[in-house]
Amino acid sequence: MRLRALLETDALGLRLLGGEDELDRTVRGVMTTDLKDPSRYLSGGELVLTGLAWLREPEDAEPFVRILASAGVAALAAGEAELGDIPDDLVQACLRHRLPLFAVNESVAFATITEHVVRQVSGERAGDLAAVVDRHRRLMTSGPAGGGPEVVLDLLGSDLDLRAWVLSPTGRQIAGAGEPLDAGLAATLAGEHLAATRTGRRGPHRLNTAGSTYSLFPIRNTGRGAPPASRDVRETVLSDWLLAVEADASDWPAARLDLLQGVTQLIAVERDRRDAARTVRRRLAQEVLELVQTGAAPAEIAARLRVAAPVLLPGLGTAPHWQVVVARVEWDTEGGTGAVDTGPVAQALLEEILVDPATVGADSADRIAVAHHGDEAIALVPLPAGPLPDSEDEGTTSIGLHADALLAAVRDPLSSGLADDGRLTLGVSAAVHSAEGLRGALEEARHARRVAAARPGRVCAAGHHELASHVLLLPFVPDDVRRAFTARLLDPLRDYDRRHRAELIPTLEAFLDCDGSWTRCATRLHLHVNTLRYRVGRIEQLTGRDLSRLEDKLDFFLALRMS
């Protein structure tokens, strides 16, 4: 906006004291200061507002005005509330440095002028940015992307002073301008967005956290050529990106909201293009999966793997190991609009989960091949060749993916998206080094996923190492059987501990953990061996069991695990 427009706005109460020939200067911002030297806070083009508290002596005016002029300030507006008339020394200094000077009537607050300037400048910048966004959209929809989401986010920062980031549904940063968003904050924002979307609230959603307000915009392609809108939000909620803006959009004018909507459309086009680029990797995974499931010869599977390896791990000189990950998303049928096609949902979600959460960018999933079969998503994950871990050697460092680690960073935001009617379960196989091992790896991953499904919680995972343990059996025991079994063995001990302030349950746990060794158990509990024998005898008396028998030891062990 021009200085002339400010002078012509009666509500601002400005009176020109000098610089009539400079009224066509452009105002790019506003700053209020009473510092003698505000140079470090000036970048040029500002309207500087001051109450003149810095003006102690007549000679103070010259250096102050010289600093403003050197910084390229558009004009100075001095308030009359403190000193009444503006001192002549200041008027003359501004004339010498060709700096326009306004007097601000004492009845007008600086905040009123600031708000007016910010609103006008922001509106003009938004109009310019809208034109750039529209031009960028046309470029992207008609050909190769013109720089991707980062270009538009840079424009938001430079032209509207808005910090913004594109996040995946798990909170991983896809794009951003400037400093990356803190991972914990990003996960919180993603979780809030998913939760709000599940309730049917229209965006943008707002969240106050870490001393700032963030507005969250869904990123969906609703333009021409976009896929039909989903009938059920559950079909897309776990795969949609979001735009997080560090600002409160609740009081934005319609023009700015429309601009941000245009930005999300632009990013959605890029998202669709990058999804289309995954087609080759998905097809490779589908072909290998079909060969494995139909019992094809290992040589045929190996040939297909040799084709897949250069695509998934370009430049790899030797054949990699492979690992299989199986995921499934399940929704309750009540409360929805019908059955949800969960295979594609699980496929898109697994592609995101398999990316290192610390990795920034949308192309980081380029080496992940995920197919879907029915309602299962199945990932074929290549691992650089190396010695396979010995599962019986505790000192060996295992390679590849680990079930718990995969979900550690994404459990909270995904739980928000799954809400009260969805579940995500995931199983991970051991690494195999040949085509012969893929069929077993697939069944192993599926079995591990079933173990995860038997556990409580919205987001659960299990790995291959759990399939060789008694822990595998426990989740499949019906709840009523669990309660009856543990009550029969442990309730008498709990009641005794409660009445006598004894410690029979901790004693039982320590005794079993020490493999029935009286000496080691007494040392661990800091008891005399005779005291320990008395407690164990009391346990046997109350339960009718004999802790010298392996069968009774095993029953107590399982009861403690299931309690």
Coordinates of C-alpha atoms in Angstrom, one line a residue:
M1 CA 0.0 0.0 0.0
R2 CA 1.1 3.6 -0.5
L3 CA 1.7 6.3 2.2
R4 CA -0.9 8.5 0.4
A5 CA -3.6 5.9 1.2
L6 CA -2.8 6.1 4.9
L7 CA -3.0 9.8 4.9
E8 CA -6.4 9.7 3.2
T9 CA -7.8 7.3 5.8
D10 CA -9.5 9.6 8.3
A11 CA -9.9 7.0 11.0
L12 CA -6.1 6.8 11.4
G13 CA -5.8 10.4 12.6
L14 CA -2.6 11.1 10.7
R15 CA -1.3 14.6 9.9
L16 CA 1.5 15.2 7.4
L17 CA 4.4 17.3 8.8
G18 CA 6.9 16.8 6.0
G19 CA 7.7 14.7 2.9
E20 CA 4.8 15.5 0.6
D21 CA 6.8 14.5 -2.4
E22 CA 7.4 11.0 -1.0
L23 CA 3.8 9.9 -0.5
D24 CA 4.0 7.3 -3.3
R25 CA 6.4 5.2 -1.2
T26 CA 5.2 1.6 -0.7
V27 CA 4.5 0.4 2.9
R28 CA 5.5 -3.2 3.4
G29 CA 5.0 -3.5 7.1
V30 CA 4.7 -1.6 10.4
M31 CA 6.8 -1.5 13.6
T32 CA 6.4 0.3 16.9
T33 CA 9.5 1.3 18.8
D34 CA 10.9 3.6 21.5
L35 CA 14.5 2.5 21.1
K36 CA 17.2 5.0 20.3
D37 CA 18.6 2.5 17.8
P38 CA 16.0 0.1 16.3
S39 CA 18.2 -0.7 13.3
R40 CA 18.5 -4.5 14.2
Y41 CA 14.7 -4.8 13.8
L42 CA 14.3 -3.0 10.5
S43 CA 14.4 -4.6 7.0
G44 CA 13.1 -1.7 4.9
G45 CA 9.7 -0.4 3.8
E46 CA 8.2 -0.1 7.3
L47 CA 6.0 2.6 8.8
V48 CA 7.7 3.2 12.1
L49 CA 5.4 4.3 15.0
T50 CA 7.0 5.9 18.0
G51 CA 5.8 7.6 21.2
L52 CA 9.1 9.6 21.4
A53 CA 10.2 8.2 24.7
W54 CA 13.7 8.0 23.3
L55 CA 13.8 11.8 22.6
R56 CA 15.5 13.2 25.7
E57 CA 17.6 16.0 24.1
P58 CA 17.1 18.0 20.9
E59 CA 20.3 16.4 19.5
D60 CA 18.7 12.9 19.8
A61 CA 16.5 13.5 16.7
E62 CA 19.3 13.5 14.1
P63 CA 20.9 10.1 14.8
F64 CA 17.5 8.5 15.2
V65 CA 16.2 9.7 11.8
R66 CA 19.5 8.9 10.1
I67 CA 19.2 5.3 11.3
L68 CA 15.6 5.0 9.9
A69 CA 16.6 6.5 6.5
S70 CA 19.6 4.3 6.2
A71 CA 17.4 1.2 6.8
G72 CA 15.0 2.2 4.0
V73 CA 12.0 3.0 6.3
A74 CA 9.0 4.2 4.3
A75 CA 7.9 6.9 6.9
L76 CA 7.9 7.9 10.6
A77 CA 4.7 8.4 12.6
A78 CA 5.1 10.1 15.9
G79 CA 2.5 10.2 18.7
E80 CA 1.3 13.4 20.2
A81 CA 0.2 11.8 23.5
E82 CA 3.6 12.1 25.3
L83 CA 4.9 15.6 24.2
G84 CA 2.0 17.3 22.6
D85 CA 3.3 19.0 19.4
I86 CA 6.1 17.1 17.6
P87 CA 9.4 18.8 18.3
D88 CA 10.8 20.9 15.5
D89 CA 14.2 19.2 15.8
L90 CA 12.6 16.0 14.7
V91 CA 10.7 17.7 11.8
Q92 CA 13.9 19.3 10.5
A93 CA 15.8 16.0 10.7
C94 CA 13.2 14.2 8.7
L95 CA 13.2 17.0 6.1
R96 CA 17.0 16.7 5.7
H97 CA 16.8 12.9 5.2
R98 CA 13.7 13.0 3.0
L99 CA 11.8 10.8 5.5
P100 CA 8.1 11.5 5.5
L101 CA 6.8 12.4 9.0
F102 CA 3.3 12.0 10.3
A103 CA 1.8 13.2 13.6
V104 CA -0.6 10.7 15.2
N105 CA -3.5 12.3 17.1
E106 CA -3.5 11.4 20.8
S107 CA -7.0 9.9 20.5
V108 CA -5.7 7.2 18.0
A109 CA -4.0 4.1 19.4
F110 CA -0.9 2.7 17.6
A111 CA -2.7 -0.6 17.6
T112 CA -5.4 0.8 15.3
I113 CA -2.8 2.0 12.8
T114 CA -0.9 -1.3 13.0
E115 CA -4.0 -3.4 12.4
H116 CA -5.0 -1.3 9.4
V117 CA -1.6 -1.5 7.8
V118 CA -1.2 -5.3 8.4
R119 CA -4.7 -6.0 7.0
Q120 CA -4.1 -3.9 3.9
V121 CA -0.6 -5.2 3.2
S122 CA -1.6 -8.8 3.8
G123 CA -4.6 -8.4 1.5
E124 CA -2.4 -7.1 -1.3
R125 CA 0.2 -9.8 -0.8
A126 CA -2.5 -12.5 -0.7
G127 CA -3.7 -11.2 -4.1
D128 CA -0.3 -11.4 -5.6
L129 CA 0.3 -14.8 -4.0
A130 CA -3.0 -16.1 -5.3
A131 CA -1.9 -15.3 -8.8
V132 CA 1.4 -17.1 -8.3
V133 CA -0.4 -20.2 -6.8
D134 CA -2.9 -20.3 -9.7
R135 CA -0.1 -20.1 -12.2
H136 CA 1.8 -22.8 -10.4
R137 CA -1.3 -25.0 -10.3
R138 CA -1.7 -24.7 -14.1
L139 CA 2.0 -25.7 -14.6
M140 CA 1.6 -28.8 -12.3
T141 CA -1.6 -30.0 -13.8
S142 CA -0.4 -29.7 -17.3
G143 CA 3.1 -31.1 -17.0
P144 CA 6.0 -31.8 -14.6
A145 CA 5.8 -30.3 -11.1
G146 CA 7.3 -26.8 -10.8
G147 CA 9.4 -27.4 -7.8
G148 CA 6.9 -29.3 -5.6
P149 CA 5.2 -28.3 -2.4
E150 CA 8.3 -26.5 -1.1
V151 CA 7.9 -23.8 -3.7
V152 CA 4.4 -22.9 -2.5
L153 CA 5.4 -23.1 1.2
D154 CA 8.3 -20.7 0.5
L155 CA 5.8 -18.3 -1.0
L156 CA 3.6 -18.5 2.0
G157 CA 6.6 -17.7 4.2
S158 CA 8.0 -14.8 2.1
D159 CA 4.7 -13.1 1.1
L160 CA 2.4 -13.8 4.0
D161 CA 4.8 -14.5 6.8
L162 CA 3.2 -17.9 7.4
R163 CA 5.2 -20.9 8.5
A164 CA 3.7 -24.1 7.1
W165 CA 4.5 -27.8 6.7
V166 CA 3.0 -30.7 4.8
L167 CA 2.7 -33.7 7.1
S168 CA 1.7 -37.3 6.5
P169 CA -1.1 -38.9 8.6
T170 CA 1.6 -40.3 10.9
G171 CA 3.1 -36.8 11.4
R172 CA 6.2 -37.3 9.2
Q173 CA 7.3 -34.1 7.5
I174 CA 6.7 -34.3 3.7
A175 CA 7.7 -30.7 3.0
G176 CA 8.4 -27.5 4.8
A177 CA 10.0 -24.1 4.5
G178 CA 12.7 -23.2 6.9
E179 CA 13.3 -25.2 10.1
P180 CA 11.8 -28.7 10.3
L181 CA 8.9 -29.1 12.7
D182 CA 9.7 -30.9 15.9
A183 CA 8.8 -34.6 15.5
G184 CA 6.8 -34.8 18.7
L185 CA 4.8 -31.7 17.8
A186 CA 4.3 -33.0 14.2
A187 CA 2.8 -36.2 15.6
T188 CA 0.5 -34.2 17.9
L189 CA -0.7 -32.1 15.0
A190 CA -1.3 -35.2 12.9
G191 CA -3.2 -36.9 15.7
E192 CA -5.4 -33.8 16.3
H193 CA -6.2 -33.6 12.5
L194 CA -7.1 -37.3 12.4
A195 CA -9.3 -37.1 15.4
A196 CA -11.1 -34.0 14.1
T197 CA -11.6 -35.6 10.7
R198 CA -13.1 -38.7 12.3
T199 CA -15.7 -36.6 14.1
G200 CA -16.8 -35.0 10.8
R201 CA -15.7 -31.5 11.6
R202 CA -14.8 -29.4 8.6
G203 CA -11.3 -28.0 8.3
P204 CA -9.3 -26.1 9.1
H205 CA -8.9 -27.5 12.6
R206 CA -7.2 -25.5 15.3
L207 CA -4.8 -26.6 18.0
N208 CA -3.1 -24.5 20.7
T209 CA 0.1 -26.3 21.8
A210 CA 3.7 -25.4 22.8
G211 CA 2.7 -21.8 23.1
S212 CA 1.5 -21.4 19.5
T213 CA -1.7 -21.9 17.5
Y214 CA -1.8 -24.1 14.5
S215 CA -4.4 -24.4 11.8
L216 CA -4.7 -27.8 10.1
F217 CA -6.0 -28.0 6.5
P218 CA -6.9 -31.3 4.8
I219 CA -5.1 -32.0 1.5
R220 CA -7.5 -33.6 -0.9
N221 CA -7.8 -33.2 -4.7
T222 CA -11.3 -32.1 -5.4
G223 CA -10.6 -30.6 -8.8
R224 CA -11.3 -31.9 -12.3
G225 CA -9.9 -35.4 -12.9
A226 CA -9.8 -36.1 -9.1
P227 CA -11.2 -39.5 -8.0
P228 CA -14.8 -39.5 -6.7
A229 CA -15.2 -38.3 -3.2
S230 CA -15.3 -41.1 -0.7
R231 CA -18.6 -42.1 0.9
D232 CA -17.0 -43.0 4.1
V233 CA -14.2 -40.9 5.7
R234 CA -12.6 -44.1 6.9
E235 CA -11.5 -44.9 3.4
T236 CA -9.1 -42.0 3.2
V237 CA -8.5 -40.7 6.8
L238 CA -5.4 -42.8 7.3
S239 CA -3.7 -41.9 4.0
D240 CA -4.5 -38.1 3.5
W241 CA -1.7 -35.5 3.9
L242 CA -2.4 -32.3 5.9
L243 CA -1.1 -28.8 5.8
A244 CA -0.2 -27.4 9.2
V245 CA 0.1 -23.5 9.4
E246 CA 1.4 -21.8 12.4
A247 CA -1.4 -19.2 12.7
D248 CA -5.0 -19.0 13.9
A249 CA -7.2 -19.2 10.8
S250 CA -10.5 -18.7 12.7
D251 CA -10.6 -14.9 12.0
W252 CA -9.1 -15.0 8.5
P253 CA -11.1 -13.3 5.7
A254 CA -12.6 -15.5 3.1
A255 CA -10.0 -14.5 0.5
R256 CA -7.2 -15.9 2.6
L257 CA -9.0 -19.1 3.4
D258 CA -9.6 -19.5 -0.4
L259 CA -6.0 -19.0 -1.0
L260 CA -5.0 -21.7 1.5
Q261 CA -7.6 -24.0 -0.1
G262 CA -5.8 -23.4 -3.5
V263 CA -2.5 -24.3 -1.9
T264 CA -3.9 -27.6 -0.6
Q265 CA -5.3 -28.3 -4.1
L266 CA -1.9 -27.7 -5.6
I267 CA -0.2 -30.0 -3.1
A268 CA -2.9 -32.7 -3.7
V269 CA -2.1 -32.7 -7.4
E270 CA 1.6 -33.4 -6.6
R271 CA 0.5 -36.1 -4.1
D272 CA -1.6 -37.8 -6.8
R273 CA 1.4 -37.7 -9.2
R274 CA 3.8 -39.2 -6.7
D275 CA 1.2 -41.9 -5.9
A276 CA 1.0 -42.8 -9.5
A277 CA 4.8 -43.2 -9.6
R278 CA 4.5 -46.0 -7.1
T279 CA 2.6 -48.1 -9.6
V280 CA 5.7 -50.0 -10.8
R281 CA 6.8 -50.9 -7.3
R282 CA 3.3 -52.0 -6.3
R283 CA 3.1 -54.1 -9.5
L284 CA 6.4 -55.8 -8.7
A285 CA 5.3 -56.7 -5.2
Q286 CA 1.9 -58.0 -6.6
E287 CA 3.7 -60.2 -9.1
V288 CA 6.1 -61.7 -6.5
L289 CA 3.2 -62.2 -4.0
E290 CA 1.1 -64.1 -6.6
L291 CA 4.0 -66.4 -7.5
V292 CA 4.7 -67.1 -3.8
Q293 CA 1.0 -67.8 -3.0
T294 CA 0.4 -70.0 -6.0
G295 CA 3.5 -72.2 -5.1
A296 CA 5.6 -71.2 -8.1
A297 CA 9.0 -72.7 -8.5
P298 CA 11.7 -71.0 -6.5
A299 CA 13.7 -70.3 -9.7
E300 CA 10.7 -68.4 -11.1
I301 CA 10.3 -66.4 -8.0
A302 CA 14.1 -65.7 -7.9
A303 CA 14.0 -64.4 -11.5
R304 CA 11.2 -62.0 -10.5
L305 CA 13.2 -60.9 -7.5
R306 CA 16.2 -60.1 -9.7
V307 CA 14.0 -57.8 -11.6
A308 CA 12.7 -56.1 -8.5
A309 CA 16.0 -55.7 -6.7
P310 CA 17.5 -52.9 -9.0
V311 CA 14.2 -51.0 -8.8
L312 CA 14.0 -51.1 -5.1
L313 CA 17.7 -50.9 -4.3
P314 CA 19.4 -49.2 -7.3
G315 CA 23.1 -49.7 -7.5
L316 CA 23.1 -52.8 -5.3
G317 CA 25.8 -55.2 -6.4
T318 CA 24.6 -58.4 -4.7
A319 CA 21.2 -60.0 -4.1
P320 CA 19.6 -58.6 -1.0
H321 CA 17.9 -60.3 1.9
W322 CA 14.1 -59.9 2.0
Q323 CA 11.7 -59.4 4.8
V324 CA 7.9 -59.6 4.7
V325 CA 5.5 -57.3 6.6
V326 CA 1.8 -57.9 6.7
A327 CA -0.7 -55.2 7.9
R328 CA -4.5 -55.2 8.2
V329 CA -6.9 -52.4 9.0
E330 CA -10.3 -53.4 10.4
W331 CA -13.3 -51.2 11.1
D332 CA -16.4 -52.0 13.1
T333 CA -19.4 -52.2 10.7
E334 CA -21.7 -50.3 13.0
G335 CA -22.0 -46.6 12.5
G336 CA -20.5 -46.6 9.0
T337 CA -22.1 -46.2 5.6
G338 CA -21.3 -49.8 4.7
A339 CA -18.3 -52.0 4.2
V340 CA -15.0 -50.2 3.8
D341 CA -12.5 -51.5 1.2
T342 CA -9.6 -51.8 3.7
G343 CA -7.0 -53.3 1.3
P344 CA -6.0 -50.0 -0.3
V345 CA -6.2 -48.2 3.0
A346 CA -3.8 -50.7 4.6
Q347 CA -1.5 -50.6 1.5
A348 CA -1.1 -46.8 1.6
L349 CA -0.7 -46.8 5.4
L350 CA 1.9 -49.6 5.3
E351 CA 3.9 -47.7 2.7
E352 CA 4.0 -44.7 5.1
I353 CA 4.8 -46.8 8.2
L354 CA 7.8 -48.4 6.6
V355 CA 9.5 -45.0 6.0
D356 CA 11.9 -43.9 8.7
P357 CA 9.9 -41.3 10.6
A358 CA 13.0 -39.0 10.7
T359 CA 13.1 -38.9 6.9
V360 CA 11.8 -35.7 5.3
G361 CA 10.2 -35.8 1.8
A362 CA 7.6 -37.6 -0.2
D363 CA 10.0 -39.6 -2.3
S364 CA 11.5 -41.5 0.7
A365 CA 9.1 -44.4 0.0
D366 CA 10.5 -45.1 -3.4
R367 CA 12.2 -48.3 -2.3
I368 CA 9.2 -49.9 -0.6
A369 CA 7.0 -52.3 -2.6
V370 CA 3.6 -53.0 -1.0
A371 CA 0.8 -55.1 -2.6
H372 CA -2.6 -55.9 -1.2
H373 CA -4.5 -59.1 -1.2
G374 CA -8.0 -58.9 -0.1
D375 CA -8.0 -56.9 3.1
E376 CA -4.3 -57.5 3.8
A377 CA -1.4 -55.2 2.8
I378 CA 1.9 -57.2 2.2
A379 CA 5.2 -55.4 1.9
L380 CA 8.3 -56.9 0.3
V381 CA 11.2 -55.1 2.0
P382 CA 14.7 -55.5 0.5
L383 CA 17.6 -55.4 3.0
P384 CA 21.3 -54.9 2.0
A385 CA 23.0 -58.3 1.8
G386 CA 25.0 -59.3 4.8
P387 CA 25.2 -62.2 7.4
L388 CA 21.8 -63.2 8.6
P389 CA 21.4 -63.0 12.4
D390 CA 21.6 -66.2 14.4
S391 CA 18.3 -66.3 16.3
E392 CA 19.8 -68.4 19.0
D393 CA 22.8 -66.1 19.5
E394 CA 21.9 -63.3 21.9
G395 CA 25.0 -61.4 21.0
T396 CA 24.2 -61.1 17.3
T397 CA 22.9 -57.8 16.1
S398 CA 19.8 -58.6 14.0
I399 CA 19.2 -56.8 10.7
G400 CA 16.0 -55.5 9.2
L401 CA 12.7 -54.3 10.7
H402 CA 11.5 -54.8 14.2
A403 CA 7.7 -54.9 14.9
D404 CA 7.7 -52.6 18.0
A405 CA 10.1 -50.1 16.5
L406 CA 7.9 -49.7 13.4
L407 CA 5.0 -48.5 15.4
A408 CA 6.7 -46.6 18.1
A409 CA 6.6 -43.2 16.4
V410 CA 3.2 -43.6 14.7
R411 CA 1.1 -45.3 17.4
D412 CA -0.4 -42.1 19.0
P413 CA -1.5 -40.3 15.8
L414 CA -2.9 -43.4 14.2
S415 CA -4.8 -44.3 17.3
S416 CA -6.5 -40.9 17.0
G417 CA -7.5 -41.8 13.4
L418 CA -8.7 -45.2 14.3
A419 CA -10.8 -43.7 17.1
D420 CA -13.2 -46.2 18.8
D421 CA -14.1 -48.3 15.7
G422 CA -10.8 -49.2 14.0
R423 CA -7.7 -51.4 14.5
L424 CA -4.3 -51.7 12.9
T425 CA -2.4 -54.9 13.3
L426 CA 1.0 -55.7 11.9
G427 CA 3.3 -58.7 11.7
V428 CA 6.9 -58.9 10.7
S429 CA 8.8 -61.9 9.4
A430 CA 12.5 -62.8 9.9
A431 CA 14.9 -61.9 7.1
V432 CA 15.4 -64.5 4.4
H433 CA 18.1 -64.7 1.8
S434 CA 16.5 -66.6 -1.1
A435 CA 13.3 -67.2 -3.0
E436 CA 12.8 -70.5 -1.2
G437 CA 12.4 -68.7 2.1
L438 CA 9.7 -66.2 0.9
R439 CA 6.7 -68.4 1.3
G440 CA 7.7 -69.3 4.9
A441 CA 8.4 -65.6 5.6
L442 CA 4.9 -64.7 4.3
E443 CA 3.2 -67.2 6.6
E444 CA 5.4 -66.2 9.5
A445 CA 4.4 -62.5 9.0
R446 CA 0.7 -63.5 8.8
H447 CA 1.0 -65.6 11.9
A448 CA 2.7 -62.8 13.8
R449 CA -0.1 -60.4 12.7
R450 CA -2.7 -62.8 14.1
V451 CA -0.8 -62.8 17.4
A452 CA -0.9 -59.0 17.4
A453 CA -4.6 -59.1 16.6
A454 CA -5.3 -61.1 19.8
R455 CA -3.8 -58.3 21.9
P456 CA -5.7 -55.3 23.3
G457 CA -5.2 -51.9 21.8
R458 CA -5.9 -50.0 18.6
V459 CA -2.4 -50.3 17.1
C460 CA -0.6 -53.6 17.7
A461 CA 2.4 -55.4 16.2
A462 CA 4.2 -58.7 16.7
G463 CA 7.5 -60.0 15.3
H464 CA 8.8 -63.4 14.2
H465 CA 10.8 -63.8 17.5
E466 CA 7.5 -64.1 19.4
L467 CA 6.4 -67.2 17.5
A468 CA 8.9 -69.5 19.3
S469 CA 7.7 -68.6 22.8
H470 CA 4.9 -69.6 25.1
V471 CA 3.8 -65.9 24.7
L472 CA 2.3 -67.0 21.4
L473 CA -0.3 -69.1 23.1
L474 CA -1.5 -66.7 25.8
P475 CA -3.4 -64.2 23.6
F476 CA -5.6 -66.9 22.2
V477 CA -6.8 -68.1 25.6
P478 CA -10.5 -66.8 26.0
D479 CA -10.9 -64.1 28.6
D480 CA -13.2 -66.1 30.9
V481 CA -10.8 -69.0 30.9
R482 CA -7.9 -66.6 31.8
R483 CA -9.8 -65.1 34.7
A484 CA -10.9 -68.4 36.1
F485 CA -7.4 -69.9 35.8
T486 CA -5.6 -67.0 37.5
A487 CA -8.3 -66.5 40.2
R488 CA -8.1 -70.2 41.2
L489 CA -4.3 -70.0 41.7
L490 CA -3.6 -66.4 42.7
D491 CA -6.6 -65.1 44.6
P492 CA -5.9 -67.1 47.8
L493 CA -2.4 -65.6 47.8
R494 CA -3.6 -62.0 47.2
D495 CA -6.2 -62.3 49.9
Y496 CA -3.6 -63.6 52.4
D497 CA -1.2 -60.7 51.4
R498 CA -3.9 -58.2 51.9
R499 CA -5.0 -59.5 55.4
H500 CA -1.5 -60.2 56.8
R501 CA 0.6 -57.6 54.8
A502 CA 2.6 -60.6 53.6
E503 CA 4.5 -60.8 50.3
L504 CA 3.5 -64.2 49.0
I505 CA 3.0 -63.0 45.4
P506 CA 6.4 -61.2 45.1
T507 CA 8.0 -64.3 46.7
L508 CA 6.4 -66.6 44.2
E509 CA 7.5 -64.4 41.3
A510 CA 11.1 -64.3 42.6
F511 CA 11.2 -68.1 43.3
L512 CA 10.1 -68.9 39.8
D513 CA 12.5 -66.4 38.3
C514 CA 15.3 -68.0 40.2
D515 CA 14.3 -71.4 38.7
G516 CA 13.4 -72.7 42.2
S517 CA 16.9 -72.1 43.7
W518 CA 16.5 -71.5 47.4
T519 CA 19.8 -69.8 47.9
R520 CA 19.6 -67.4 44.9
C521 CA 16.0 -66.5 45.7
A522 CA 16.7 -65.8 49.4
T523 CA 19.6 -63.6 48.4
R524 CA 17.5 -61.7 45.9
L525 CA 14.8 -61.1 48.5
H526 CA 17.3 -60.4 51.4
L527 CA 15.7 -63.2 53.4
H528 CA 17.0 -66.1 55.5
V529 CA 16.5 -69.4 53.6
N530 CA 14.2 -70.7 56.5
T531 CA 12.0 -67.6 56.1
L532 CA 11.8 -68.3 52.3
R533 CA 10.9 -72.0 53.0
Y534 CA 8.1 -70.8 55.3
R535 CA 6.6 -68.5 52.7
V536 CA 6.8 -71.2 49.9
G537 CA 5.2 -73.6 52.3
R538 CA 2.3 -71.2 53.0
I539 CA 1.9 -70.7 49.2
E540 CA 1.6 -74.5 48.8
Q541 CA -0.8 -74.8 51.7
L542 CA -3.1 -72.0 50.4
T543 CA -3.3 -73.3 46.8
G544 CA -2.9 -77.1 47.3
R545 CA 0.0 -77.1 44.8
D546 CA 3.6 -78.4 45.1
L547 CA 6.3 -76.0 43.9
S548 CA 8.8 -78.9 43.6
R549 CA 6.7 -80.3 40.7
L550 CA 7.4 -78.9 37.2
E551 CA 3.7 -78.9 36.3
D552 CA 2.7 -76.8 39.3
K553 CA 5.6 -74.4 38.6
L554 CA 4.4 -74.0 35.0
D555 CA 0.8 -73.3 36.1
F556 CA 1.9 -70.6 38.5
F557 CA 4.2 -69.1 35.8
L558 CA 1.4 -68.9 33.3
A559 CA -1.1 -67.5 35.9
L560 CA 1.3 -64.7 36.7
R561 CA 1.8 -63.9 33.0
M562 CA -1.9 -63.8 32.3
S563 CA -2.9 -61.8 35.4

